[in-house]
């Protein structure tokens, strides 16, 4: 059964690699939204305590499933470039989460969410600088329009973000720096996965992330410790661990298959999923400005994918340059 699934996925990725990446991207955005919503329902444990428990369980799961999919736990036998990519995925992934938690505590959620969504801009720039990928005017325009959609949904200060130290205070200014640092770090992780190529198994990336996150989060877990979670909360932690495993795997694979800047645009759909989930699960009324923002984001995401069909692939462009035989 496992072999059949892997073979089917390999065939799909081989024949439709440029399209399946967007399916993976939409799925991991939906899964991350489900994780975030579930975390809100675990009151007996702190966020950093949940983060530690999830990473510890995730590392244990990887120990068992990686051999099943021929994915090495460690990459000591591979090139130094591959080792650096895996270690960077672990350490930078933990740094991004840590900065995210601090920023959410120090800033209003609307401002924090808005600043987090600058990530695709950093991704486009770094993929151009580090990987040499194209960062076209169409991709940049899509990112700007999606970010405008985020502004409509979050409305930080009704389209005004004040970063004046006198008005915001030092804590908020540090929170803004942490928020931008988290956005930049997450983008760097995605670009490094793209730069590492397909030679590194996505489950190997996941194991390094879980292992580094487990050890590095110990002091923060102790600081945020609120007692042992209940049995129900343990079940929820297992649930978000499985969702996180799937989401991290799909995310890494999506960036391996398609240009980083284009995949990162799909990340904006996560905020759309969040608004819809709030409406369905928490009976929250959606306002007109949120509808406008969601339409902007969804339209740009569709245009981003449709542009893929109208533009030739690198392989097609290479074939078009080859001289035809007489």
CSV table of C-alpha atoms in Angstrom, one decimal:
chain,number,residue,atom,x,y,z
A,1,UNK,CA,0.0,0.0,0.0
A,2,UNK,CA,2.8,2.4,1.0
A,3,UNK,CA,4.7,1.5,-2.2
A,4,UNK,CA,1.7,2.1,-4.4
A,5,UNK,CA,1.0,5.5,-2.9
A,6,UNK,CA,4.7,6.6,-3.3
A,7,UNK,CA,4.7,5.4,-6.9
A,8,UNK,CA,1.5,7.2,-7.7
A,9,UNK,CA,2.9,10.4,-6.2
A,10,UNK,CA,6.1,10.0,-8.1
A,11,UNK,CA,4.2,9.7,-11.3
A,12,UNK,CA,2.1,12.7,-10.6
A,13,UNK,CA,5.2,14.8,-9.7
A,14,UNK,CA,7.1,13.6,-12.7
A,15,UNK,CA,4.2,14.4,-15.2
A,16,UNK,CA,2.8,17.5,-13.4
A,17,UNK,CA,5.6,18.7,-11.2
A,18,UNK,CA,4.9,22.4,-11.9
A,19,UNK,CA,1.2,22.0,-11.0
A,20,UNK,CA,1.2,19.6,-8.1
A,21,UNK,CA,3.4,22.1,-6.2
A,22,UNK,CA,0.4,24.4,-5.9
A,23,UNK,CA,-1.9,21.6,-4.7
A,24,UNK,CA,0.7,20.8,-2.0
A,25,UNK,CA,0.9,24.6,-1.1
A,26,UNK,CA,-2.9,24.9,-0.7
A,27,UNK,CA,-3.0,21.7,1.4
A,28,UNK,CA,-0.2,22.8,3.8
A,29,UNK,CA,-1.9,26.2,4.2
A,30,UNK,CA,-5.1,24.5,5.1
A,31,UNK,CA,-3.3,22.1,7.5
A,32,UNK,CA,-1.4,25.0,9.2
A,33,UNK,CA,-4.7,26.8,9.7
A,34,UNK,CA,-6.2,23.7,11.4
A,35,UNK,CA,-3.1,23.5,13.6
A,36,UNK,CA,-3.4,27.1,14.7
A,37,UNK,CA,-7.1,26.7,15.5
A,38,UNK,CA,-6.5,23.5,17.5
A,39,UNK,CA,-3.8,25.1,19.6
A,40,UNK,CA,-6.3,27.8,20.7
A,41,UNK,CA,-8.4,24.9,22.2
A,42,UNK,CA,-5.7,23.6,24.5
A,43,UNK,CA,-6.0,25.8,27.6
A,44,UNK,CA,-4.2,23.7,30.1
A,45,UNK,CA,-0.7,24.1,28.5
A,46,UNK,CA,1.3,27.2,27.4
A,47,UNK,CA,2.1,27.7,23.8
A,48,UNK,CA,5.8,27.0,24.2
A,49,UNK,CA,5.0,24.0,26.3
A,50,UNK,CA,2.8,22.7,23.4
A,51,UNK,CA,5.6,23.5,21.0
A,52,UNK,CA,8.1,21.4,23.0
A,53,UNK,CA,5.7,18.4,23.3
A,54,UNK,CA,4.8,18.6,19.7
A,55,UNK,CA,8.4,18.6,18.5
A,56,UNK,CA,9.4,15.7,20.9
A,57,UNK,CA,6.5,13.6,19.6
A,58,UNK,CA,7.3,14.6,16.0
A,59,UNK,CA,10.9,13.5,16.3
A,60,UNK,CA,9.8,10.1,17.7
A,61,UNK,CA,7.4,9.7,14.8
A,62,UNK,CA,10.2,10.5,12.3
A,63,UNK,CA,12.4,7.8,13.8
A,64,UNK,CA,9.8,5.2,12.8
A,65,UNK,CA,8.4,6.6,9.5
A,66,UNK,CA,11.6,7.8,7.8
A,67,UNK,CA,13.0,4.3,7.3
A,68,UNK,CA,9.6,3.3,5.8
A,69,UNK,CA,10.1,5.8,3.0
A,70,UNK,CA,13.8,5.3,2.6
A,71,UNK,CA,14.5,8.8,4.1
A,72,UNK,CA,17.7,9.0,6.2
A,73,UNK,CA,17.5,10.5,9.6
A,74,UNK,CA,20.9,12.1,9.3
A,75,UNK,CA,22.8,13.4,6.3
A,76,UNK,CA,26.4,12.8,7.4
A,77,UNK,CA,27.1,10.7,4.3
A,78,UNK,CA,25.8,13.5,1.9
A,79,UNK,CA,27.6,16.6,0.8
A,80,UNK,CA,28.4,19.5,3.2
A,81,UNK,CA,25.9,21.6,1.3
A,82,UNK,CA,23.1,19.1,2.2
A,83,UNK,CA,24.2,19.0,5.8
A,84,UNK,CA,24.2,22.8,6.0
A,85,UNK,CA,20.7,22.9,4.5
A,86,UNK,CA,19.3,20.4,7.0
A,87,UNK,CA,20.9,22.1,10.0
A,88,UNK,CA,19.7,25.5,8.8
A,89,UNK,CA,16.2,24.1,8.4
A,90,UNK,CA,16.2,23.0,12.0
A,91,UNK,CA,17.8,26.1,13.7
A,92,UNK,CA,16.1,28.7,11.5
A,93,UNK,CA,12.8,27.0,11.8
A,94,UNK,CA,13.0,27.2,15.6
A,95,UNK,CA,14.1,30.8,15.5
A,96,UNK,CA,11.1,31.7,13.3
A,97,UNK,CA,8.7,30.1,15.8
A,98,UNK,CA,10.4,31.8,18.8
A,99,UNK,CA,10.2,35.2,17.1
A,100,UNK,CA,6.6,34.6,16.1
A,101,UNK,CA,5.5,33.8,19.7
A,102,UNK,CA,7.3,36.9,21.0
A,103,UNK,CA,5.8,39.2,18.4
A,104,UNK,CA,2.3,37.9,19.0
A,105,UNK,CA,2.6,38.7,22.7
A,106,UNK,CA,4.1,42.1,22.1
A,107,UNK,CA,1.9,43.4,19.3
A,108,UNK,CA,-1.8,43.6,18.5
A,109,UNK,CA,-2.7,40.5,16.5
A,110,UNK,CA,-3.8,42.6,13.5
A,111,UNK,CA,-0.4,44.3,13.2
A,112,UNK,CA,1.5,41.0,13.9
A,113,UNK,CA,-0.5,39.2,11.2
A,114,UNK,CA,0.1,41.9,8.7
A,115,UNK,CA,3.9,42.0,9.2
A,116,UNK,CA,4.1,38.2,9.1
A,117,UNK,CA,2.6,38.4,5.6
A,118,UNK,CA,5.7,40.3,4.3
A,119,UNK,CA,7.3,36.8,4.0
A,120,UNK,CA,6.6,36.3,0.3
A,121,UNK,CA,8.4,39.6,-0.5
A,122,UNK,CA,11.5,38.4,1.3
A,123,UNK,CA,11.2,35.0,-0.4
A,124,UNK,CA,11.1,36.5,-3.9
A,125,UNK,CA,14.1,38.7,-3.2
A,126,UNK,CA,16.2,35.9,-1.6
A,127,UNK,CA,15.3,33.3,-4.2
A,128,UNK,CA,16.6,35.8,-6.8
A,129,UNK,CA,19.8,36.5,-4.9
A,130,UNK,CA,20.6,33.0,-3.5
A,131,UNK,CA,19.1,30.6,-6.1
A,132,UNK,CA,19.1,32.8,-9.2
A,133,UNK,CA,15.4,32.3,-9.9
A,134,UNK,CA,13.3,34.8,-11.8
A,135,UNK,CA,11.4,37.4,-9.8
A,136,UNK,CA,9.2,38.9,-12.5
A,137,UNK,CA,7.1,42.0,-12.4
A,138,UNK,CA,3.9,39.8,-12.5
A,139,UNK,CA,5.0,37.8,-9.4
A,140,UNK,CA,5.9,41.0,-7.6
A,141,UNK,CA,2.6,42.6,-8.5
A,142,UNK,CA,0.7,39.5,-7.3
A,143,UNK,CA,2.5,39.7,-3.9
A,144,UNK,CA,1.7,43.4,-3.5
A,145,UNK,CA,-2.0,42.8,-4.3
A,146,UNK,CA,-2.2,39.9,-1.9
A,147,UNK,CA,-0.6,42.0,0.8
A,148,UNK,CA,-3.2,44.7,0.1
A,149,UNK,CA,-5.8,41.9,0.6
A,150,UNK,CA,-4.2,41.2,4.0
A,151,UNK,CA,-4.5,44.9,4.9
A,152,UNK,CA,-8.2,44.8,4.1
A,153,UNK,CA,-8.7,41.7,6.3
A,154,UNK,CA,-6.6,42.8,9.3
A,155,UNK,CA,-7.0,46.5,9.0
A,156,UNK,CA,-4.0,47.4,11.4
A,157,UNK,CA,-4.9,50.8,12.7
A,158,UNK,CA,-7.3,51.1,9.7
A,159,UNK,CA,-4.5,51.0,7.2
A,160,UNK,CA,-2.1,52.8,9.4
A,161,UNK,CA,0.8,51.1,11.3
A,162,UNK,CA,2.6,53.4,13.7
A,163,UNK,CA,6.1,52.4,14.7
A,164,UNK,CA,6.8,55.6,16.6
A,165,UNK,CA,8.7,54.7,19.8
A,166,UNK,CA,6.9,57.5,21.6
A,167,UNK,CA,3.5,56.1,20.6
A,168,UNK,CA,4.1,52.4,20.5
A,169,UNK,CA,6.6,52.0,23.3
A,170,UNK,CA,9.9,50.1,23.2
A,171,UNK,CA,8.3,46.7,23.7
A,172,UNK,CA,6.1,47.2,20.6
A,173,UNK,CA,9.0,48.4,18.5
A,174,UNK,CA,11.0,45.3,19.5
A,175,UNK,CA,7.9,43.2,18.7
A,176,UNK,CA,7.8,44.7,15.2
A,177,UNK,CA,11.5,43.8,14.8
A,178,UNK,CA,10.8,40.3,16.0
A,179,UNK,CA,7.8,40.0,13.6
A,180,UNK,CA,9.8,41.1,10.6
A,181,UNK,CA,12.7,38.8,11.8
A,182,UNK,CA,10.3,35.9,11.9
A,183,UNK,CA,9.0,36.7,8.4
A,184,UNK,CA,12.5,37.0,7.0
A,185,UNK,CA,13.7,33.8,8.8
A,186,UNK,CA,10.7,31.7,7.5
A,187,UNK,CA,11.4,33.0,4.0
A,188,UNK,CA,15.1,32.1,4.3
A,189,UNK,CA,14.1,28.5,5.4
A,190,UNK,CA,11.9,28.1,2.3
A,191,UNK,CA,14.6,29.4,-0.1
A,192,UNK,CA,17.3,27.1,1.5
A,193,UNK,CA,15.0,24.2,0.9
A,194,UNK,CA,14.6,25.3,-2.7
A,195,UNK,CA,18.4,25.7,-3.0
A,196,UNK,CA,19.0,22.3,-1.5
A,197,UNK,CA,17.1,20.7,-4.4
A,198,UNK,CA,15.5,17.3,-4.5
A,199,UNK,CA,18.6,15.4,-3.3
A,200,UNK,CA,17.4,15.8,0.4
A,201,UNK,CA,14.3,13.9,1.4
A,202,UNK,CA,11.5,16.1,2.8
A,203,UNK,CA,11.2,13.8,5.8
A,204,UNK,CA,14.9,14.3,6.6
A,205,UNK,CA,14.2,18.0,6.7
A,206,UNK,CA,11.3,17.3,9.1
A,207,UNK,CA,13.4,15.2,11.4
A,208,UNK,CA,16.1,17.9,11.7
A,209,UNK,CA,13.4,20.5,12.4
A,210,UNK,CA,11.8,18.4,15.1
A,211,UNK,CA,15.1,17.4,16.7
A,212,UNK,CA,16.5,21.0,16.9
A,213,UNK,CA,13.2,22.3,18.0
A,214,UNK,CA,13.0,19.8,20.9
A,215,UNK,CA,16.4,20.6,22.4
A,216,UNK,CA,16.3,24.3,21.8
A,217,UNK,CA,12.8,24.7,23.3
A,218,UNK,CA,13.5,23.0,26.6
A,219,UNK,CA,14.3,26.3,28.5
A,220,UNK,CA,11.3,28.0,27.0
A,221,UNK,CA,9.1,25.1,27.9
A,222,UNK,CA,10.3,25.3,31.5
A,223,UNK,CA,9.5,29.0,31.6
A,224,UNK,CA,6.1,28.5,30.1
A,225,UNK,CA,5.2,25.4,32.1
A,226,UNK,CA,1.7,25.3,33.4
A,227,UNK,CA,1.4,21.7,34.7
A,228,UNK,CA,0.7,18.5,32.9
A,229,UNK,CA,-1.9,18.7,30.1
A,230,UNK,CA,-5.1,16.7,30.5
A,231,UNK,CA,-5.7,13.5,28.6
A,232,UNK,CA,-8.0,15.4,26.1
A,233,UNK,CA,-5.2,17.9,25.6
A,234,UNK,CA,-2.7,15.2,25.0
A,235,UNK,CA,-4.9,13.8,22.3
A,236,UNK,CA,-5.1,17.3,20.7
A,237,UNK,CA,-1.3,17.6,20.8
A,238,UNK,CA,-1.1,14.3,19.0
A,239,UNK,CA,-3.6,15.6,16.5
A,240,UNK,CA,-1.7,18.8,15.8
A,241,UNK,CA,1.6,16.8,15.6
A,242,UNK,CA,0.2,14.6,12.8
A,243,UNK,CA,-1.2,17.7,11.0
A,244,UNK,CA,2.2,19.5,11.4
A,245,UNK,CA,4.0,16.5,10.0
A,246,UNK,CA,1.9,16.5,6.9
A,247,UNK,CA,2.0,20.3,6.5
A,248,UNK,CA,5.8,20.5,6.9
A,249,UNK,CA,6.3,17.6,4.4
A,250,UNK,CA,4.0,19.2,1.8
A,251,UNK,CA,5.6,22.6,2.3
A,252,UNK,CA,9.1,21.4,1.8
A,253,UNK,CA,8.1,19.4,-1.3
A,254,UNK,CA,6.2,22.3,-2.8
A,255,UNK,CA,9.3,24.5,-2.6
A,256,UNK,CA,11.4,21.7,-4.1
A,257,UNK,CA,9.1,21.4,-7.1
A,258,UNK,CA,8.4,25.0,-8.1
A,259,UNK,CA,10.0,28.5,-7.9
A,260,UNK,CA,10.0,29.8,-4.3
A,261,UNK,CA,8.5,33.2,-5.1
A,262,UNK,CA,5.5,31.7,-6.9
A,263,UNK,CA,4.8,29.1,-4.2
A,264,UNK,CA,5.1,31.7,-1.5
A,265,UNK,CA,2.1,33.6,-3.0
A,266,UNK,CA,-0.2,30.7,-2.1
A,267,UNK,CA,0.8,31.2,1.6
A,268,UNK,CA,-1.6,34.2,1.6
A,269,UNK,CA,-4.5,31.7,1.3
A,270,UNK,CA,-3.8,30.7,4.9
A,271,UNK,CA,-5.4,33.9,6.2
A,272,UNK,CA,-8.4,33.2,4.0
A,273,UNK,CA,-8.8,29.8,5.5
A,274,UNK,CA,-8.5,31.3,9.0
A,275,UNK,CA,-11.3,33.8,8.3
A,276,UNK,CA,-13.6,31.1,7.0
A,277,UNK,CA,-12.8,28.8,9.9
A,278,UNK,CA,-13.6,31.6,12.4
A,279,UNK,CA,-16.9,32.0,10.6
A,280,UNK,CA,-17.8,28.3,10.7
A,281,UNK,CA,-16.4,27.2,14.0
A,282,UNK,CA,-16.7,30.4,16.2
A,283,UNK,CA,-19.8,31.9,14.5
A,284,UNK,CA,-18.0,35.2,13.7
A,285,UNK,CA,-19.6,37.6,11.3
A,286,UNK,CA,-17.5,38.4,8.2
A,287,UNK,CA,-17.3,42.1,7.3
A,288,UNK,CA,-17.3,43.7,3.9
A,289,UNK,CA,-13.6,44.7,4.1
A,290,UNK,CA,-12.7,41.0,4.9
A,291,UNK,CA,-14.7,39.8,1.8
A,292,UNK,CA,-12.8,42.3,-0.4
A,293,UNK,CA,-9.5,41.2,1.0
A,294,UNK,CA,-10.3,37.5,0.5
A,295,UNK,CA,-11.4,38.2,-3.1
A,296,UNK,CA,-8.1,40.0,-3.8
A,297,UNK,CA,-6.0,37.2,-2.3
A,298,UNK,CA,-7.9,34.4,-4.1
A,299,UNK,CA,-7.9,36.2,-7.4
A,300,UNK,CA,-4.2,36.7,-7.3
A,301,UNK,CA,-3.6,33.1,-6.3
A,302,UNK,CA,-5.7,31.9,-9.2
A,303,UNK,CA,-3.8,34.3,-11.6
A,304,UNK,CA,-0.5,33.1,-10.2
A,305,UNK,CA,-1.5,29.5,-11.1
A,306,UNK,CA,-3.0,30.4,-14.5
A,307,UNK,CA,0.1,32.3,-15.4
A,308,UNK,CA,1.9,29.0,-15.0
A,309,UNK,CA,-0.2,27.5,-17.8
A,310,UNK,CA,0.4,30.3,-20.2
A,311,UNK,CA,4.1,30.6,-19.7
A,312,UNK,CA,6.5,27.9,-21.1
A,313,UNK,CA,8.4,25.7,-18.6
A,314,UNK,CA,12.2,26.0,-18.5
A,315,UNK,CA,12.4,22.6,-20.3
A,316,UNK,CA,10.1,23.9,-23.1
A,317,UNK,CA,12.2,27.0,-23.4
A,318,UNK,CA,15.4,24.9,-23.6
A,319,UNK,CA,13.8,22.7,-26.4
A,320,UNK,CA,12.8,25.8,-28.3
A,321,UNK,CA,16.4,27.0,-28.4
A,322,UNK,CA,17.7,23.7,-29.8
A,323,UNK,CA,18.2,23.7,-33.6
A,324,UNK,CA,15.8,21.6,-35.5
A,325,UNK,CA,17.1,18.7,-37.5
A,326,UNK,CA,17.0,19.0,-41.3
